[in-house]
PDB file of N, CA and C and ligand atoms in Angstrom:
ATOM      1  N   MET D   1      93.832  56.046 118.219  1.00 53.00           N
ATOM      2  CA  MET D   1      93.159  56.982 117.317  1.00 53.00           C
ATOM      3  C   MET D   1      94.196  57.672 116.413  1.00 53.00           C
ATOM      4  N   PHE D   2      93.714  58.180 115.295  1.00 54.00           N
ATOM      5  CA  PHE D   2      94.596  58.907 114.431  1.00 54.00           C
ATOM      6  C   PHE D   2      94.790  60.364 114.981  1.00 54.00           C
ATOM      7  N   PRO D   3      96.023  60.835 114.773  1.00 66.00           N
ATOM      8  CA  PRO D   3      96.199  62.249 115.127  1.00 66.00           C
ATOM      9  C   PRO D   3      95.376  63.148 114.208  1.00 66.00           C
ATOM     10  N   GLU D   4      94.970  64.286 114.725  1.00 82.00           N
ATOM     11  CA  GLU D   4      94.206  65.205 113.925  1.00 82.00           C
ATOM     12  C   GLU D   4      94.953  65.725 112.684  1.00 82.00           C
ATOM     13  N   LYS D   5      94.270  65.630 111.568  1.00 93.00           N
ATOM     14  CA  LYS D   5      94.882  66.098 110.327  1.00 93.00           C
ATOM     15  C   LYS D   5      94.524  67.520 110.050  1.00 93.00           C
ATOM     16  N   VAL D   6      95.480  68.280 109.685  1.00 95.00           N
ATOM     17  CA  VAL D   6      95.241  69.727 109.412  1.00 95.00           C
ATOM     18  C   VAL D   6      95.732  70.117 108.010  1.00 95.00           C
ATOM     19  N   CYS D   7      95.108  71.195 107.504  1.00 96.00           N
ATOM     20  CA  CYS D   7      95.499  71.648 106.170  1.00 96.00           C
ATOM     21  C   CYS D   7      96.925  72.221 106.204  1.00 96.00           C
ATOM     22  N   PRO D   8      97.733  71.845 105.204  1.00 94.00           N
ATOM     23  CA  PRO D   8      99.137  72.311 105.162  1.00 94.00           C
ATOM     24  C   PRO D   8      99.160  73.779 104.802  1.00 94.00           C
ATOM     25  N   ASP D   9      98.104  74.353 104.258  1.00 95.00           N
ATOM     26  CA  ASP D   9      98.133  75.773 103.858  1.00 95.00           C
ATOM     27  C   ASP D   9      97.655  76.674 104.949  1.00 95.00           C
ATOM     28  N   CYS D  10      96.457  76.381 105.564  1.00 96.00           N
ATOM     29  CA  CYS D  10      95.901  77.266 106.547  1.00 96.00           C
ATOM     30  C   CYS D  10      95.764  76.647 107.931  1.00 96.00           C
ATOM     31  N   GLU D  11      96.236  75.388 108.088  1.00 95.00           N
ATOM     32  CA  GLU D  11      96.236  74.725 109.376  1.00 95.00           C
ATOM     33  C   GLU D  11      94.879  74.536 110.029  1.00 95.00           C
ATOM     34  N   GLU D  12      93.819  74.527 109.175  1.00 95.00           N
ATOM     35  CA  GLU D  12      92.489  74.208 109.677  1.00 95.00           C
ATOM     36  C   GLU D  12      92.343  72.699 109.793  1.00 95.00           C
ATOM     37  N   PRO D  13      91.568  72.221 110.742  1.00 95.00           N
ATOM     38  CA  PRO D  13      91.342  70.790 110.873  1.00 95.00           C
ATOM     39  C   PRO D  13      90.616  70.300 109.616  1.00 95.00           C
ATOM     40  N   LEU D  14      91.083  69.165 109.089  1.00 95.00           N
ATOM     41  CA  LEU D  14      90.462  68.576 107.835  1.00 95.00           C
ATOM     42  C   LEU D  14      89.230  67.799 108.199  1.00 95.00           C
ATOM     43  N   GLU D  15      88.234  67.813 107.315  1.00 94.00           N
ATOM     44  CA  GLU D  15      86.974  67.055 107.445  1.00 94.00           C
ATOM     45  C   GLU D  15      87.102  65.747 106.637  1.00 94.00           C
ATOM     46  N   ARG D  16      86.833  64.666 107.284  1.00 91.00           N
ATOM     47  CA  ARG D  16      86.892  63.390 106.602  1.00 91.00           C
ATOM     48  C   ARG D  16      85.670  63.247 105.690  1.00 91.00           C
ATOM     49  N   MET D  17      85.936  62.820 104.431  1.00 87.00           N
ATOM     50  CA  MET D  17      84.860  62.634 103.456  1.00 87.00           C
ATOM     51  C   MET D  17      84.506  61.168 103.388  1.00 87.00           C
ATOM     52  N   GLU D  18      83.219  60.882 103.135  1.00 78.00           N
ATOM     53  CA  GLU D  18      82.838  59.483 102.913  1.00 78.00           C
ATOM     54  C   GLU D  18      82.875  59.229 101.416  1.00 78.00           C
ATOM     55  N   LEU D  19      83.526  58.145 101.030  1.00 67.00           N
ATOM     56  CA  LEU D  19      83.671  57.792  99.641  1.00 67.00           C
ATOM     57  C   LEU D  19      82.327  57.144  99.117  1.00 67.00           C
ATOM     58  N   GLN D  20      81.965  57.560  97.974  1.00 64.00           N
ATOM     59  CA  GLN D  20      80.769  56.908  97.294  1.00 64.00           C
ATOM     60  C   GLN D  20      81.261  55.780  96.416  1.00 64.00           C
ATOM     61  N   GLY D  21      82.287  55.924  95.680  1.00 55.00           N
ATOM     62  CA  GLY D  21      82.825  54.898  94.817  1.00 55.00           C
ATOM     63  C   GLY D  21      84.269  54.517  95.250  1.00 55.00           C
ATOM     64  N   THR D  22      84.324  53.684  96.271  1.00 54.00           N
ATOM     65  CA  THR D  22      85.677  53.395  96.825  1.00 54.00           C
ATOM     66  C   THR D  22      86.612  52.754  95.754  1.00 54.00           C
ATOM     67  N   ASP D  23      86.023  51.841  94.986  1.00 56.00           N
ATOM     68  CA  ASP D  23      86.838  51.073  94.055  1.00 56.00           C
ATOM     69  C   ASP D  23      87.433  51.993  92.964  1.00 56.00           C
ATOM     70  N   ALA D  24      86.570  52.958  92.491  1.00 53.00           N
ATOM     71  CA  ALA D  24      87.041  53.825  91.438  1.00 53.00           C
ATOM     72  C   ALA D  24      88.140  54.759  91.916  1.00 53.00           C
ATOM     73  N   VAL D  25      87.925  55.305  93.091  1.00 53.00           N
ATOM     74  CA  VAL D  25      88.933  56.243  93.655  1.00 53.00           C
ATOM     75  C   VAL D  25      90.197  55.473  93.969  1.00 53.00           C
ATOM     76  N   GLY D  26      90.069  54.293  94.568  1.00 53.00           N
ATOM     77  CA  GLY D  26      91.227  53.474  94.852  1.00 53.00           C
ATOM     78  C   GLY D  26      92.071  53.177  93.660  1.00 53.00           C
ATOM     79  N   THR D  27      91.403  52.762  92.606  1.00 55.00           N
ATOM     80  CA  THR D  27      92.105  52.388  91.395  1.00 55.00           C
ATOM     81  C   THR D  27      92.829  53.609  90.797  1.00 55.00           C
ATOM     82  N   LEU D  28      92.159  54.734  90.822  1.00 52.00           N
ATOM     83  CA  LEU D  28      92.726  55.944  90.238  1.00 52.00           C
ATOM     84  C   LEU D  28      93.978  56.319  91.062  1.00 52.00           C
ATOM     85  N   SER D  29      93.938  56.252  92.372  1.00 53.00           N
ATOM     86  CA  SER D  29      95.070  56.648  93.180  1.00 53.00           C
ATOM     87  C   SER D  29      96.179  55.666  93.028  1.00 53.00           C
ATOM     88  N   ILE D  30      95.914  54.386  92.934  1.00 51.00           N
ATOM     89  CA  ILE D  30      96.935  53.376  92.845  1.00 51.00           C
ATOM     90  C   ILE D  30      97.688  53.577  91.484  1.00 51.00           C
ATOM     91  N   VAL D  31      96.928  53.777  90.412  1.00 51.00           N
ATOM     92  CA  VAL D  31      97.465  53.918  89.129  1.00 51.00           C
ATOM     93  C   VAL D  31      98.441  55.184  89.076  1.00 51.00           C
ATOM     94  N   SER D  32      97.990  56.256  89.684  1.00 49.00           N
ATOM     95  CA  SER D  32      98.811  57.479  89.643  1.00 49.00           C
ATOM     96  C   SER D  32     100.023  57.331  90.558  1.00 49.00           C
ATOM     97  N   ALA D  33      99.965  56.447  91.578  1.00 52.00           N
ATOM     98  CA  ALA D  33     101.112  56.334  92.460  1.00 52.00           C
ATOM     99  C   ALA D  33     102.138  55.330  91.939  1.00 52.00           C
ATOM    100  N   ALA D  34     101.735  54.452  91.065  1.00 50.00           N
ATOM    101  CA  ALA D  34     102.622  53.413  90.565  1.00 50.00           C
ATOM    102  C   ALA D  34     103.065  53.788  89.119  1.00 50.00           C
ATOM    103  N   ALA D  35     104.243  54.277  89.022  1.00 50.00           N
ATOM    104  CA  ALA D  35     104.707  54.719  87.702  1.00 50.00           C
ATOM    105  C   ALA D  35     105.083  53.499  86.814  1.00 50.00           C
ATOM    106  N   ASP D  36     105.588  52.490  87.418  1.00 57.00           N
ATOM    107  CA  ASP D  36     106.035  51.308  86.645  1.00 57.00           C
ATOM    108  C   ASP D  36     105.090  50.127  86.933  1.00 57.00           C
ATOM    109  N   ASP D  37     104.938  49.219  85.935  1.00 58.00           N
ATOM    110  CA  ASP D  37     104.030  48.129  86.034  1.00 58.00           C
ATOM    111  C   ASP D  37     104.517  47.130  87.095  1.00 58.00           C
ATOM    112  N   GLY D  38     105.780  47.045  87.353  1.00 57.00           N
ATOM    113  CA  GLY D  38     106.326  46.106  88.283  1.00 57.00           C
ATOM    114  C   GLY D  38     105.814  46.284  89.692  1.00 57.00           C
ATOM    115  N   PHE D  39     105.421  47.483  90.034  1.00 57.00           N
ATOM    116  CA  PHE D  39     104.947  47.750  91.391  1.00 57.00           C
ATOM    117  C   PHE D  39     103.674  47.046  91.705  1.00 57.00           C
ATOM    118  N   LEU D  40     102.701  47.110  90.800  1.00 57.00           N
ATOM    119  CA  LEU D  40     101.375  46.467  91.085  1.00 57.00           C
ATOM    120  C   LEU D  40     101.483  44.957  91.047  1.00 57.00           C
ATOM    121  N   SER D  41     102.339  44.428  90.282  1.00 59.00           N
ATOM    122  CA  SER D  41     102.378  42.966  90.147  1.00 59.00           C
ATOM    123  C   SER D  41     102.770  42.298  91.420  1.00 59.00           C
ATOM    124  N   GLY D  42     103.432  42.993  92.297  1.00 60.00           N
ATOM    125  CA  GLY D  42     103.861  42.390  93.562  1.00 60.00           C
ATOM    126  C   GLY D  42     102.921  42.612  94.715  1.00 60.00           C
ATOM    127  N   ILE D  43     101.754  43.227  94.450  1.00 57.00           N
ATOM    128  CA  ILE D  43     100.861  43.558  95.557  1.00 57.00           C
ATOM    129  C   ILE D  43      99.536  42.696  95.411  1.00 57.00           C
ATOM    130  N   ARG D  44      99.197  42.068  96.530  1.00 59.00           N
ATOM    131  CA  ARG D  44      97.888  41.399  96.534  1.00 59.00           C
ATOM    132  C   ARG D  44      96.766  42.363  96.841  1.00 59.00           C
ATOM    133  N   ALA D  45      95.566  42.034  96.371  1.00 57.00           N
ATOM    134  CA  ALA D  45      94.427  42.931  96.455  1.00 57.00           C
ATOM    135  C   ALA D  45      94.142  43.330  97.911  1.00 57.00           C
ATOM    136  N   ASP D  46      94.341  42.395  98.839  1.00 62.00           N
ATOM    137  CA  ASP D  46      94.001  42.658 100.229  1.00 62.00           C
ATOM    138  C   ASP D  46      95.044  43.485 100.948  1.00 62.00           C
ATOM    139  N   GLU D  47      96.149  43.785 100.238  1.00 66.00           N
ATOM    140  CA  GLU D  47      97.215  44.577 100.879  1.00 66.00           C
ATOM    141  C   GLU D  47      97.107  46.043 100.451  1.00 66.00           C
ATOM    142  N   ILE D  48      96.233  46.345  99.512  1.00 70.00           N
ATOM    143  CA  ILE D  48      96.051  47.694  99.000  1.00 70.00           C
ATOM    144  C   ILE D  48      95.228  48.520 100.016  1.00 70.00           C
ATOM    145  N   LEU D  49      95.766  49.641 100.457  1.00 75.00           N
ATOM    146  CA  LEU D  49      95.081  50.486 101.383  1.00 75.00           C
ATOM    147  C   LEU D  49      94.033  51.309 100.678  1.00 75.00           C
ATOM    148  N   THR D  50      92.967  51.673 101.391  1.00 79.00           N
ATOM    149  CA  THR D  50      91.936  52.478 100.813  1.00 79.00           C
ATOM    150  C   THR D  50      92.268  53.961 101.058  1.00 79.00           C
ATOM    151  N   PRO D  51      92.402  54.736  99.961  1.00 83.00           N
ATOM    152  CA  PRO D  51      92.637  56.195 100.172  1.00 83.00           C
ATOM    153  C   PRO D  51      91.336  56.882 100.629  1.00 83.00           C
ATOM    154  N   VAL D  52      91.473  57.665 101.686  1.00 87.00           N
ATOM    155  CA  VAL D  52      90.320  58.430 102.210  1.00 87.00           C
ATOM    156  C   VAL D  52      90.586  59.871 102.056  1.00 87.00           C
ATOM    157  N   PRO D  53      89.660  60.612 101.379  1.00 90.00           N
ATOM    158  CA  PRO D  53      89.845  62.041 101.158  1.00 90.00           C
ATOM    159  C   PRO D  53      89.523  62.864 102.366  1.00 90.00           C
ATOM    160  N   TYR D  54      90.330  63.768 102.665  1.00 93.00           N
ATOM    161  CA  TYR D  54      90.062  64.851 103.746  1.00 93.00           C
ATOM    162  C   TYR D  54      90.075  66.133 103.070  1.00 93.00           C
ATOM    163  N   VAL D  55      89.089  66.945 103.364  1.00 94.00           N
ATOM    164  CA  VAL D  55      88.940  68.312 102.723  1.00 94.00           C
ATOM    165  C   VAL D  55      89.047  69.392 103.779  1.00 94.00           C
ATOM    166  N   CYS D  56      89.764  70.487 103.361  1.00 96.00           N
ATOM    167  CA  CYS D  56      89.859  71.617 104.308  1.00 96.00           C
ATOM    168  C   CYS D  56      88.618  72.474 104.138  1.00 96.00           C
ATOM    169  N   PRO D  57      87.885  72.831 105.266  1.00 95.00           N
ATOM    170  CA  PRO D  57      86.650  73.581 105.119  1.00 95.00           C
ATOM    171  C   PRO D  57      86.902  75.030 104.765  1.00 95.00           C
ATOM    172  N   ASP D  58      88.154  75.478 104.838  1.00 96.00           N
ATOM    173  CA  ASP D  58      88.441  76.875 104.514  1.00 96.00           C
ATOM    174  C   ASP D  58      88.782  77.086 103.064  1.00 96.00           C
ATOM    175  N   CYS D  59      89.814  76.362 102.581  1.00 97.00           N
ATOM    176  CA  CYS D  59      90.249  76.576 101.206  1.00 97.00           C
ATOM    177  C   CYS D  59      89.840  75.458 100.266  1.00 97.00           C
ATOM    178  N   ARG D  60      89.163  74.391 100.802  1.00 95.00           N
ATOM    179  CA  ARG D  60      88.662  73.263 100.036  1.00 95.00           C
ATOM    180  C   ARG D  60      89.766  72.384  99.441  1.00 95.00           C
ATOM    181  N   ARG D  61      90.943  72.572  99.962  1.00 94.00           N
ATOM    182  CA  ARG D  61      92.020  71.659  99.536  1.00 94.00           C
ATOM    183  C   ARG D  61      91.734  70.273 100.000  1.00 94.00           C
ATOM    184  N   THR D  62      91.920  69.326  99.158  1.00 93.00           N
ATOM    185  CA  THR D  62      91.603  67.926  99.475  1.00 93.00           C
ATOM    186  C   THR D  62      92.887  67.074  99.462  1.00 93.00           C
ATOM    187  N   LEU D  63      93.062  66.276 100.505  1.00 93.00           N
ATOM    188  CA  LEU D  63      94.206  65.413 100.651  1.00 93.00           C
ATOM    189  C   LEU D  63      93.719  63.999 100.829  1.00 93.00           C
ATOM    190  N   LEU D  64      94.510  63.045 100.232  1.00 89.00           N
ATOM    191  CA  LEU D  64      94.159  61.627 100.397  1.00 89.00           C
ATOM    192  C   LEU D  64      95.084  61.011 101.380  1.00 89.00           C
ATOM    193  N   TYR D  65      94.465  60.262 102.329  1.00 87.00           N
ATOM    194  CA  TYR D  65      95.236  59.494 103.268  1.00 87.00           C
ATOM    195  C   TYR D  65      94.863  58.020 103.133  1.00 87.00           C
ATOM    196  N   ALA D  66      95.852  57.166 103.194  1.00 84.00           N
ATOM    197  CA  ALA D  66      95.627  55.742 103.039  1.00 84.00           C
ATOM    198  C   ALA D  66      95.259  55.118 104.405  1.00 84.00           C
ATOM    199  N   GLU D  67      94.071  54.490 104.458  1.00 78.00           N
ATOM    200  CA  GLU D  67      93.658  53.809 105.637  1.00 78.00           C
ATOM    201  C   GLU D  67      93.240  52.402 105.307  1.00 78.00           C
ATOM    202  N   ASN D  68      93.278  51.494 106.285  1.00 68.00           N
ATOM    203  CA  ASN D  68      92.780  50.149 105.991  1.00 68.00           C
ATOM    204  C   ASN D  68      91.751  49.765 107.010  1.00 68.00           C
TER     205      ASN D  68
HETATM  206 ZN1   ZN B 101      93.117  75.076 103.893  1.00 94.72          ZN
END
């Protein structure tokens, strides 16, 4: 099992969000994480992890964690 994720600001347990548009969010995250074009060219589609958003119920801060 994954260790419990907590908010870095208020240390509240984060709530896992269900993605509605996994492809759109994944593409957005990958583009923002890869500054140079050479990074994506070496990755196969099945090796890309799916970013899963976790939101803090207290301050609404949202963090993305890569899961597969
Ligand atoms: Zn918080």
